[in-house]
């Protein structure tokens, strides 16, 4: 069984914000009972306090149910809970009116009038704030607050309260409900904004995949299209020469064979990424993308002077590791380091989103091995676990330059990818 901390870390940022919003309103119900209900039990005469406290508890439970359904509606998981919202509004109005009636029935010098007034204000604030959680139009929210205040003013005047005192009480009753309405507006805005940002990050990752696919398609088209056109022309020429029984037809077919073999080699080069990934460009791009996604990224080390083969292999490691952090970790920090130690280059990519990332990478490695590693061409096609290459493909890329790759959790919450490439076998620099 997962510990609560591990479960919390496994949640995405939008899910955490949603849980925070939902439980904030659940705790509002608890605060309503503790802050406004307990003083009534302690100060108000028993013939009133028991009933008021029981009604307040029922009101708090109703606000909890309404808040939960309103949050679900905000995220599009259910229809707008109009029935329970109307019910909460009516119960809040009746409860506030009953509290005011009890207050009016007490002597003017009673020492518990303040507790009754706080009870009415608290119930109205929590009730109105919860109802507006399931509303979108600001005018309706403002009308709800003003309507409740106007109702309290009307009831106070009907009970022959002094006009000045009635107006003052009505204005006071607008403050806390107004604050709760503002809190509801901000909570909904924050929740939707976080989900939209998360969707934008997913879209950015998909666009990066699409861009790489387009690049691969253009490269493949350039190679195959050009060579196929030449093969077609030379084959047609060979046919014409063969019909005339000219010996040059054999030479043309030999040329066709040579071009076909050259096309095979060029296609393999394209598929295996012969247009090398530049390590410096990959590091800059990774830092920019991670920072834009709200993940603090620090890059240390220099890439100048490294052999082209080494830069290409390590560039793919940076690209894959960055994609994995974006798509599956819930990281807040990522560090990338380049070091040259005793004739070898060491690339380290470390992030603090290991709780949800480690399982993904383990599955990626198994899938990559089962699907033939980098033989699918190493096309940049999203996160490690959804690719045919994955960790196995990266290891094959590094193996081509006698390098190694290690990936795994190094301590609680921290995932690290370490790639090492020797320089001895790759001394020729670009």
Coordinates of C-alpha atoms in Angstrom, one line a residue:
X1 CA 0.0 0.0 0.0
X2 CA 1.3 3.5 -0.9
X3 CA 2.0 5.9 1.8
X4 CA 0.0 9.2 1.6
X5 CA 3.1 11.2 0.6
X6 CA 3.8 8.8 -2.2
X7 CA 0.2 8.9 -3.4
X8 CA 0.3 12.7 -3.3
X9 CA 3.5 12.8 -5.4
X10 CA 2.0 10.5 -7.9
X11 CA -0.8 12.9 -8.7
X12 CA -0.4 15.4 -11.5
X13 CA -0.4 19.1 -10.8
X14 CA -3.9 19.7 -12.1
X15 CA -5.2 16.8 -10.0
X16 CA -3.5 18.3 -6.9
X17 CA -5.1 21.6 -7.5
X18 CA -8.5 20.0 -7.9
X19 CA -8.1 18.0 -4.7
X20 CA -7.0 21.2 -2.9
X21 CA -10.1 23.1 -4.2
X22 CA -12.5 20.3 -3.4
X23 CA -11.1 19.7 0.2
X24 CA -10.9 23.4 0.9
X25 CA -14.7 23.6 0.5
X26 CA -15.1 20.5 2.6
X27 CA -13.0 22.2 5.4
X28 CA -15.2 25.3 5.0
X29 CA -18.0 23.2 6.3
X30 CA -15.9 22.1 9.3
X31 CA -15.0 25.7 10.0
X32 CA -18.6 26.7 9.8
X33 CA -19.4 24.2 12.6
X34 CA -16.3 25.0 14.7
X35 CA -16.2 28.8 14.3
X36 CA -19.9 29.6 14.3
X37 CA -21.7 26.6 15.8
X38 CA -19.7 25.9 18.9
X39 CA -20.0 29.5 20.3
X40 CA -23.8 29.1 20.0
X41 CA -23.7 25.9 22.1
X42 CA -21.6 27.7 24.7
X43 CA -23.6 31.0 25.0
X44 CA -27.1 30.6 23.6
X45 CA -29.8 29.2 25.9
X46 CA -30.4 25.5 25.6
X47 CA -33.9 25.8 24.1
X48 CA -32.4 27.5 21.0
X49 CA -28.8 26.3 20.8
X50 CA -29.5 22.6 20.3
X51 CA -31.8 23.2 17.4
X52 CA -29.6 25.8 15.8
X53 CA -26.5 23.7 16.1
X54 CA -28.2 20.6 14.6
X55 CA -29.5 22.8 11.7
X56 CA -26.0 24.2 11.2
X57 CA -24.6 20.7 10.9
X58 CA -27.1 19.7 8.3
X59 CA -26.4 22.9 6.4
X60 CA -22.6 22.1 6.5
X61 CA -23.2 18.6 5.1
X62 CA -25.3 20.0 2.3
X63 CA -22.6 22.5 1.4
X64 CA -20.1 19.7 1.2
X65 CA -22.2 17.7 -1.2
X66 CA -23.0 20.8 -3.3
X67 CA -19.3 21.7 -3.5
X68 CA -18.3 18.3 -4.7
X69 CA -20.9 18.2 -7.4
X70 CA -20.1 21.8 -8.4
X71 CA -16.4 21.0 -8.9
X72 CA -17.3 17.9 -11.0
X73 CA -19.5 20.2 -13.1
X74 CA -16.7 22.7 -13.5
X75 CA -14.5 20.0 -14.9
X76 CA -17.3 18.8 -17.3
X77 CA -17.9 15.4 -15.5
X78 CA -21.6 16.0 -14.8
X79 CA -24.4 18.4 -15.6
X80 CA -24.8 21.6 -13.6
X81 CA -26.2 20.5 -10.2
X82 CA -29.1 23.1 -10.2
X83 CA -31.4 21.1 -7.9
X84 CA -28.9 20.8 -5.1
X85 CA -27.8 24.4 -5.6
X86 CA -31.4 25.7 -5.3
X87 CA -31.8 23.5 -2.2
X88 CA -28.7 24.9 -0.6
X89 CA -29.8 28.4 -1.4
X90 CA -33.3 27.9 0.1
X91 CA -31.9 26.1 3.2
X92 CA -29.4 29.0 3.7
X93 CA -32.1 31.6 3.4
X94 CA -34.4 29.8 5.9
X95 CA -31.5 29.2 8.4
X96 CA -30.4 32.8 8.2
X97 CA -34.0 34.0 8.7
X98 CA -34.6 31.6 11.6
X99 CA -31.4 32.9 13.3
X100 CA -32.5 36.5 12.9
X101 CA -35.9 35.7 14.4
X102 CA -34.2 34.1 17.4
X103 CA -31.9 37.1 17.7
X104 CA -34.9 39.5 17.6
X105 CA -36.6 37.5 20.3
X106 CA -33.8 38.1 22.7
X107 CA -33.4 41.1 25.0
X108 CA -31.3 43.9 23.6
X109 CA -28.8 43.6 26.3
X110 CA -28.2 39.8 25.9
X111 CA -24.6 38.8 25.8
X112 CA -25.1 36.2 23.1
X113 CA -26.5 38.4 20.3
X114 CA -23.0 38.5 18.8
X115 CA -22.8 34.7 18.5
X116 CA -26.2 34.6 16.8
X117 CA -25.2 37.3 14.4
X118 CA -21.9 35.5 13.6
X119 CA -23.9 32.3 13.0
X120 CA -26.2 33.9 10.5
X121 CA -23.3 35.6 8.7
X122 CA -21.2 32.4 8.6
X123 CA -24.0 30.3 7.3
X124 CA -24.8 32.8 4.6
X125 CA -21.2 33.2 3.6
X126 CA -20.5 29.5 3.3
X127 CA -23.8 28.7 1.6
X128 CA -23.6 31.5 -0.9
X129 CA -19.9 30.8 -1.7
X130 CA -20.7 27.2 -2.3
X131 CA -23.6 27.9 -4.6
X132 CA -21.6 30.3 -6.7
X133 CA -19.0 27.6 -7.2
X134 CA -21.5 26.0 -9.6
X135 CA -22.2 29.3 -11.5
X136 CA -20.4 31.0 -14.3
X137 CA -21.9 34.5 -14.8
X138 CA -20.6 37.1 -12.4
X139 CA -23.9 39.1 -12.5
X140 CA -25.8 36.1 -11.1
X141 CA -23.2 35.8 -8.3
X142 CA -23.5 39.5 -7.5
X143 CA -27.3 39.3 -7.6
X144 CA -27.2 36.4 -5.2
X145 CA -25.2 38.3 -2.6
X146 CA -27.3 41.5 -3.0
X147 CA -30.5 39.4 -2.9
X148 CA -29.6 37.8 0.4
X149 CA -28.6 41.1 1.9
X150 CA -31.8 42.7 0.7
X151 CA -33.8 39.8 2.2
X152 CA -32.1 40.3 5.6
X153 CA -32.8 44.0 5.4
X154 CA -36.5 43.4 4.6
X155 CA -36.9 40.9 7.4
X156 CA -35.2 43.2 9.9
X157 CA -37.5 46.1 9.0
X158 CA -40.5 43.8 9.3
X159 CA -39.3 43.0 12.8
X160 CA -39.4 46.7 13.6
X161 CA -35.6 47.0 13.8
X162 CA -34.3 50.6 13.6
X163 CA -33.6 51.5 10.0
X164 CA -30.0 52.5 10.7
X165 CA -29.3 49.3 12.5
X166 CA -31.0 47.2 9.8
X167 CA -29.0 48.9 7.0
X168 CA -25.8 48.4 8.9
X169 CA -26.5 44.7 9.6
X170 CA -27.4 44.2 5.9
X171 CA -24.1 45.8 4.7
X172 CA -22.2 43.7 7.3
X173 CA -23.9 40.6 6.0
X174 CA -22.6 41.3 2.5
X175 CA -18.9 41.3 3.5
X176 CA -18.3 37.7 4.3
X177 CA -20.5 36.3 1.6
X178 CA -18.8 38.6 -0.9
X179 CA -15.4 37.3 0.2
X180 CA -16.6 33.7 -0.3
X181 CA -18.0 34.5 -3.7
X182 CA -14.6 36.0 -4.7
X183 CA -12.9 32.9 -3.3
X184 CA -15.2 30.7 -5.5
X185 CA -14.4 32.8 -8.6
X186 CA -10.7 32.6 -8.0
X187 CA -10.8 28.8 -7.2
X188 CA -12.6 28.0 -10.4
X189 CA -10.3 30.3 -12.5
X190 CA -7.2 28.7 -11.0
X191 CA -8.5 25.2 -11.5
X192 CA -9.4 25.7 -15.1
X193 CA -6.1 27.6 -15.8
X194 CA -4.0 24.8 -14.4
X195 CA -5.8 22.2 -16.6
X196 CA -5.5 24.4 -19.6
X197 CA -1.8 24.8 -19.0
X198 CA -1.4 21.1 -18.7
X199 CA -3.3 20.6 -21.9
X200 CA -1.1 23.2 -23.6
X201 CA 2.0 21.3 -22.5
X202 CA 0.6 18.1 -23.9
X203 CA -0.2 19.9 -27.2
X204 CA 3.4 21.3 -27.3
X205 CA 4.8 17.8 -26.9
X206 CA 2.5 16.5 -29.7
X207 CA 3.5 19.4 -31.9
X208 CA 7.2 18.5 -31.3
X209 CA 6.4 14.9 -32.3
X210 CA 4.6 16.1 -35.4
X211 CA 7.4 18.4 -36.4
X212 CA 9.9 15.7 -36.2
X213 CA 7.7 13.4 -38.2
X214 CA 7.4 16.0 -40.9
X215 CA 11.2 16.4 -40.9
X216 CA 11.7 12.7 -41.2
X217 CA 9.1 12.6 -44.0
X218 CA 10.8 15.4 -45.9
X219 CA 14.2 13.7 -45.6
X220 CA 12.7 10.4 -46.8
X221 CA 10.9 12.1 -49.7
X222 CA 14.1 13.8 -50.8
X223 CA 16.1 10.6 -50.9
X224 CA 13.5 8.2 -52.3
X225 CA 11.8 10.7 -54.7
X226 CA 15.0 11.8 -56.4
X227 CA 16.4 8.3 -56.7
X228 CA 13.2 6.7 -57.9
X229 CA 12.9 9.3 -60.6
X230 CA 16.4 8.5 -61.8
X231 CA 15.7 4.8 -61.6
X232 CA 12.5 5.2 -63.7
X233 CA 14.3 7.2 -66.4
X234 CA 17.2 4.8 -66.7
X235 CA 14.9 1.7 -66.6
X236 CA 12.9 3.3 -69.5
X237 CA 16.2 3.9 -71.4
X238 CA 17.3 0.4 -70.8
X239 CA 14.0 -1.0 -72.1
X240 CA 14.4 1.1 -75.3
X241 CA 18.0 -0.1 -75.8
X242 CA 17.1 -3.7 -75.1
X243 CA 14.3 -3.5 -77.8
X244 CA 17.0 -2.4 -80.3
X245 CA 19.3 -5.1 -79.0
X246 CA 21.9 -2.5 -78.0
X247 CA 24.6 -3.7 -75.6
X248 CA 24.3 -0.4 -73.7
X249 CA 21.1 -1.7 -72.1
X250 CA 23.2 -3.9 -69.7
X251 CA 25.2 -0.9 -68.6
X252 CA 22.0 1.1 -67.9
X253 CA 20.6 -1.7 -65.8
X254 CA 23.9 -2.0 -63.9
X255 CA 23.5 1.7 -63.2
X256 CA 19.9 1.2 -62.0
X257 CA 21.2 -1.5 -59.7
X258 CA 23.9 0.8 -58.3
X259 CA 21.3 3.6 -57.7
X260 CA 18.9 1.2 -56.0
X261 CA 21.7 0.0 -53.7
X262 CA 22.7 3.6 -53.0
X263 CA 19.1 4.4 -52.2
X264 CA 18.9 1.6 -49.7
X265 CA 22.0 3.0 -48.0
X266 CA 20.6 6.5 -47.9
X267 CA 17.3 5.4 -46.6
X268 CA 19.0 3.5 -43.8
X269 CA 21.0 6.6 -43.0
X270 CA 17.8 8.7 -42.8
X271 CA 16.0 6.1 -40.7
X272 CA 18.9 5.9 -38.3
X273 CA 19.2 9.7 -38.0
X274 CA 22.2 10.4 -40.2
X275 CA 21.4 14.1 -40.0
X276 CA 23.1 14.2 -36.6
X277 CA 21.5 15.8 -33.6
X278 CA 23.6 18.7 -32.3
X279 CA 24.1 18.4 -28.6
X280 CA 24.4 22.2 -27.9
X281 CA 21.1 22.8 -29.8
X282 CA 19.4 20.0 -28.0
X283 CA 20.5 21.3 -24.6
X284 CA 19.3 24.8 -25.3
X285 CA 16.0 23.5 -26.6
X286 CA 15.5 21.2 -23.6
X287 CA 16.2 24.1 -21.2
X288 CA 13.7 26.4 -23.0
X289 CA 11.0 23.8 -23.2
X290 CA 11.3 22.7 -19.6
X291 CA 11.4 26.3 -18.3
X292 CA 8.3 27.1 -20.3
X293 CA 6.5 24.1 -18.8
X294 CA 7.3 25.4 -15.3
X295 CA 10.1 23.0 -14.6
X296 CA 13.3 24.8 -13.5
X297 CA 16.1 23.5 -15.7
X298 CA 19.8 24.0 -15.1
X299 CA 22.4 23.0 -17.7
X300 CA 26.1 22.7 -16.8
X301 CA 29.1 21.9 -18.9
X302 CA 30.4 22.7 -22.4
X303 CA 30.0 20.7 -25.7
X304 CA 32.6 22.5 -27.8
X305 CA 35.2 20.2 -29.3
X306 CA 33.3 17.0 -28.8
X307 CA 33.3 14.6 -31.8
X308 CA 30.2 14.8 -34.0
X309 CA 29.3 11.1 -33.3
X310 CA 29.4 11.7 -29.6
X311 CA 27.3 14.9 -29.8
X312 CA 24.7 13.1 -32.0
X313 CA 24.4 10.2 -29.6
X314 CA 24.1 12.3 -26.5
X315 CA 21.8 14.7 -28.2
X316 CA 19.3 11.9 -28.7
X317 CA 19.6 11.1 -25.0
X318 CA 18.8 14.7 -24.0
X319 CA 15.8 14.8 -26.4
X320 CA 14.4 11.5 -25.1
X321 CA 15.0 12.3 -21.4
X322 CA 13.4 15.8 -21.8
X323 CA 10.3 14.4 -23.5
X324 CA 9.9 11.9 -20.7
X325 CA 10.2 14.6 -18.0
X326 CA 7.6 16.6 -19.8
X327 CA 5.1 13.9 -20.4
X328 CA 5.3 11.6 -17.4
X329 CA 7.2 13.1 -14.4
X330 CA 5.6 15.6 -12.1
X331 CA 9.0 17.3 -11.8
X332 CA 9.6 20.8 -10.5
X333 CA 13.4 20.7 -11.2
X334 CA 15.7 19.2 -13.8
X335 CA 19.5 19.3 -13.9
X336 CA 21.5 18.4 -17.0
X337 CA 25.3 18.1 -16.8
X338 CA 28.1 17.4 -19.3
X339 CA 31.5 16.4 -18.0
X340 CA 34.7 15.1 -19.6
X341 CA 36.4 12.6 -17.2
X342 CA 39.4 10.5 -18.1
X343 CA 38.8 10.2 -21.8
X344 CA 35.0 9.8 -21.6
X345 CA 32.0 12.1 -21.8
X346 CA 29.4 11.8 -19.1
X347 CA 25.9 13.2 -19.6
X348 CA 23.6 13.3 -16.6
X349 CA 19.9 14.2 -16.7
X350 CA 18.3 14.2 -13.3
X351 CA 14.8 15.3 -12.2
X352 CA 12.7 15.1 -9.0
X353 CA 9.5 13.5 -10.6
X354 CA 10.5 9.9 -10.1
X355 CA 7.3 8.8 -8.3
X356 CA 5.3 8.7 -11.5
X357 CA 8.2 8.3 -13.9
X358 CA 10.1 5.2 -12.8
X359 CA 7.3 2.8 -13.7
X360 CA 6.9 4.4 -17.1
X361 CA 10.6 4.0 -17.9
X362 CA 10.6 0.3 -16.8
X363 CA 7.8 -0.4 -19.1
X364 CA 9.5 1.6 -21.9
X365 CA 12.6 -0.5 -21.7
X366 CA 10.7 -3.8 -21.9
X367 CA 8.7 -2.5 -24.8
X368 CA 11.7 -1.1 -26.6
X369 CA 13.5 -4.5 -26.4
X370 CA 10.5 -6.3 -27.7
X371 CA 10.1 -4.1 -30.7
X372 CA 13.6 -4.1 -32.0
X373 CA 15.1 -1.0 -30.4
X374 CA 16.3 1.6 -32.8
X375 CA 15.8 -0.4 -35.9
X376 CA 12.5 1.6 -36.4
X377 CA 14.7 4.5 -37.2
X378 CA 14.9 6.3 -34.0
X379 CA 12.1 8.7 -35.1
X380 CA 11.3 11.1 -32.3
X381 CA 7.8 9.8 -31.5
X382 CA 6.9 10.9 -28.0
X383 CA 7.5 9.5 -24.6
X384 CA 9.8 6.6 -23.9
X385 CA 7.0 4.1 -23.0
X386 CA 5.1 4.7 -26.2
X387 CA 8.0 4.3 -28.6
X388 CA 9.5 1.3 -30.3
X389 CA 12.9 2.5 -29.5
X390 CA 12.8 3.8 -25.9
X391 CA 15.7 3.0 -23.6
X392 CA 16.7 0.1 -25.8
X393 CA 17.0 2.4 -28.8
X394 CA 19.1 4.8 -26.9
X395 CA 21.4 2.1 -25.8
X396 CA 21.8 1.0 -29.4
X397 CA 22.7 4.5 -30.4
X398 CA 25.3 4.8 -27.7
X399 CA 26.6 1.3 -28.5
X400 CA 27.5 2.6 -32.0
X401 CA 30.0 4.9 -30.3
X402 CA 30.9 2.4 -27.6
X403 CA 28.8 4.2 -25.0
X404 CA 26.6 3.0 -22.2
X405 CA 23.3 4.1 -20.6
X406 CA 21.9 3.8 -17.1
X407 CA 18.5 5.0 -15.9
X408 CA 16.7 4.6 -12.7
X409 CA 15.7 6.1 -9.3
X410 CA 18.8 7.1 -7.3
X411 CA 17.0 8.2 -4.2
X412 CA 13.5 9.0 -3.1
X413 CA 11.7 11.0 -5.7
X414 CA 14.8 11.5 -7.9
X415 CA 15.2 9.9 -11.3
X416 CA 18.5 10.0 -13.2
X417 CA 19.7 9.1 -16.7
X418 CA 23.4 8.7 -17.1
X419 CA 25.0 8.2 -20.6
X420 CA 28.8 7.7 -21.0
X421 CA 30.7 7.8 -24.3
X422 CA 34.5 7.2 -24.6
X423 CA 36.5 9.7 -26.6
X424 CA 39.3 7.4 -27.6
X425 CA 37.3 5.7 -30.4
X426 CA 35.7 9.0 -31.5
X427 CA 38.7 11.4 -31.8
X428 CA 37.8 12.9 -35.1
X429 CA 36.0 16.2 -34.4
X430 CA 33.7 18.0 -36.8

